[in-house]
Amino acid sequence: MVSSARDRVDQDAERSIARIVSAARETLSGDPNASVDDIAKAAGVGRMTLYGHFRTRAELVEAALADAMRAGDEVLSAVDLTGDAQDALARLLDSSWSLVAESMALLTAAQGTLPPGRVLQLHAAPAQRVEELIRRGQNEAAFRTDLPITWLVSAVHYILKGAAEENRAGRLKTEDVRPRRHRDSAVAPVAS
């Protein structure tokens, strides 16, 4: 009897946490400066409930970014990276664009809250995916080899990030970034 009551409490807590993290992702994606109160309201919980699960705003921001990265990794894991390396990178960028655009404000919140090393850790899986693809492309003479791999990965990342920031600021229309234009400009710096 005690075990089933404890299980029910644990399940309620898990649902509450999921609701809070989802609300944090959505709220911070709209406003990177959103308060804990704003997030609690969006989640339909009180501040005390939120603080019962996340002691600080930083913990909540980290959970929201980790959740976004996990969801993004699921999408990117489904991308076909076989065949021609330039085409594979183009497919990866096509799939990455919407994820980057959606999470720009959330990333801004994280960069203003979390230690830089932690933000990089949370981005490790997507960065590794791009690095492995570029390394394969270098071995196939599809990508340049005269620059360090970290530079090439960063170039791809920051072109996508810059385009997403410009789009969010209203200086670049989505149709001017998708699908072929952004892809070509991001592939060009690494192509041989």
PDB file of N, CA and C in Angstrom, residues 97 100-101 104 155-167:
ATOM      1  N   TRP A  97      18.193  23.537 -39.128  1.00  0.00           N
ATOM      2  CA  TRP A  97      17.766  24.932 -39.202  1.00  0.00           C
ATOM      3  C   TRP A  97      16.596  25.236 -38.270  1.00  0.00           C
ATOM      4  N   VAL A 100      17.603  25.082 -34.568  1.00  0.00           N
ATOM      5  CA  VAL A 100      18.405  26.231 -34.148  1.00  0.00           C
ATOM      6  C   VAL A 100      17.518  27.460 -34.013  1.00  0.00           C
ATOM      7  N   ALA A 101      16.658  27.689 -35.003  1.00  0.00           N
ATOM      8  CA  ALA A 101      15.775  28.860 -34.971  1.00  0.00           C
ATOM      9  C   ALA A 101      14.847  28.821 -33.763  1.00  0.00           C
ATOM     10  N   MET A 104      16.923  29.576 -30.264  1.00  0.00           N
ATOM     11  CA  MET A 104      17.854  30.704 -30.121  1.00  0.00           C
ATOM     12  C   MET A 104      17.657  31.466 -28.813  1.00  0.00           C
ATOM     13  N   ALA A 155      32.492  26.998 -37.939  1.00  0.00           N
ATOM     14  CA  ALA A 155      31.999  27.804 -39.061  1.00  0.00           C
ATOM     15  C   ALA A 155      30.574  27.405 -39.427  1.00  0.00           C
ATOM     16  N   VAL A 156      30.324  26.114 -39.523  1.00  0.00           N
ATOM     17  CA  VAL A 156      28.974  25.635 -39.835  1.00  0.00           C
ATOM     18  C   VAL A 156      28.005  26.060 -38.736  1.00  0.00           C
ATOM     19  N   HIS A 157      28.407  25.850 -37.487  1.00  0.00           N
ATOM     20  CA  HIS A 157      27.545  26.182 -36.351  1.00  0.00           C
ATOM     21  C   HIS A 157      27.196  27.669 -36.332  1.00  0.00           C
ATOM     22  N   TYR A 158      28.197  28.517 -36.483  1.00  0.00           N
ATOM     23  CA  TYR A 158      27.950  29.952 -36.355  1.00  0.00           C
ATOM     24  C   TYR A 158      27.231  30.539 -37.565  1.00  0.00           C
ATOM     25  N   ILE A 159      27.353  29.938 -38.724  1.00  0.00           N
ATOM     26  CA  ILE A 159      26.550  30.392 -39.862  1.00  0.00           C
ATOM     27  C   ILE A 159      25.078  30.113 -39.578  1.00  0.00           C
ATOM     28  N   LEU A 160      24.777  28.912 -39.103  1.00  0.00           N
ATOM     29  CA  LEU A 160      23.388  28.589 -38.747  1.00  0.00           C
ATOM     30  C   LEU A 160      22.886  29.491 -37.627  1.00  0.00           C
ATOM     31  N   LYS A 161      23.691  29.645 -36.592  1.00  0.00           N
ATOM     32  CA  LYS A 161      23.302  30.466 -35.445  1.00  0.00           C
ATOM     33  C   LYS A 161      23.098  31.920 -35.861  1.00  0.00           C
ATOM     34  N   GLY A 162      24.010  32.446 -36.658  1.00  0.00           N
ATOM     35  CA  GLY A 162      23.887  33.824 -37.120  1.00  0.00           C
ATOM     36  C   GLY A 162      22.639  34.038 -37.951  1.00  0.00           C
ATOM     37  N   ALA A 163      22.354  33.095 -38.842  1.00  0.00           N
ATOM     38  CA  ALA A 163      21.141  33.204 -39.654  1.00  0.00           C
ATOM     39  C   ALA A 163      19.896  33.154 -38.776  1.00  0.00           C
ATOM     40  N   ALA A 164      19.909  32.295 -37.775  1.00  0.00           N
ATOM     41  CA  ALA A 164      18.758  32.197 -36.868  1.00  0.00           C
ATOM     42  C   ALA A 164      18.584  33.483 -36.064  1.00  0.00           C
ATOM     43  N   GLU A 165      19.689  34.074 -35.615  1.00  0.00           N
ATOM     44  CA  GLU A 165      19.606  35.335 -34.867  1.00  0.00           C
ATOM     45  C   GLU A 165      19.066  36.454 -35.748  1.00  0.00           C
ATOM     46  N   GLU A 166      19.538  36.520 -36.982  1.00  0.00           N
ATOM     47  CA  GLU A 166      19.055  37.550 -37.904  1.00  0.00           C
ATOM     48  C   GLU A 166      17.577  37.340 -38.226  1.00  0.00           C
ATOM     49  N   ASN A 167      17.173  36.096 -38.363  1.00  0.00           N
ATOM     50  CA  ASN A 167      15.766  35.774 -38.610  1.00  0.00           C
ATOM     51  C   ASN A 167      14.909  36.182 -37.423  1.00  0.00           C
TER      52      ASN A 167
END
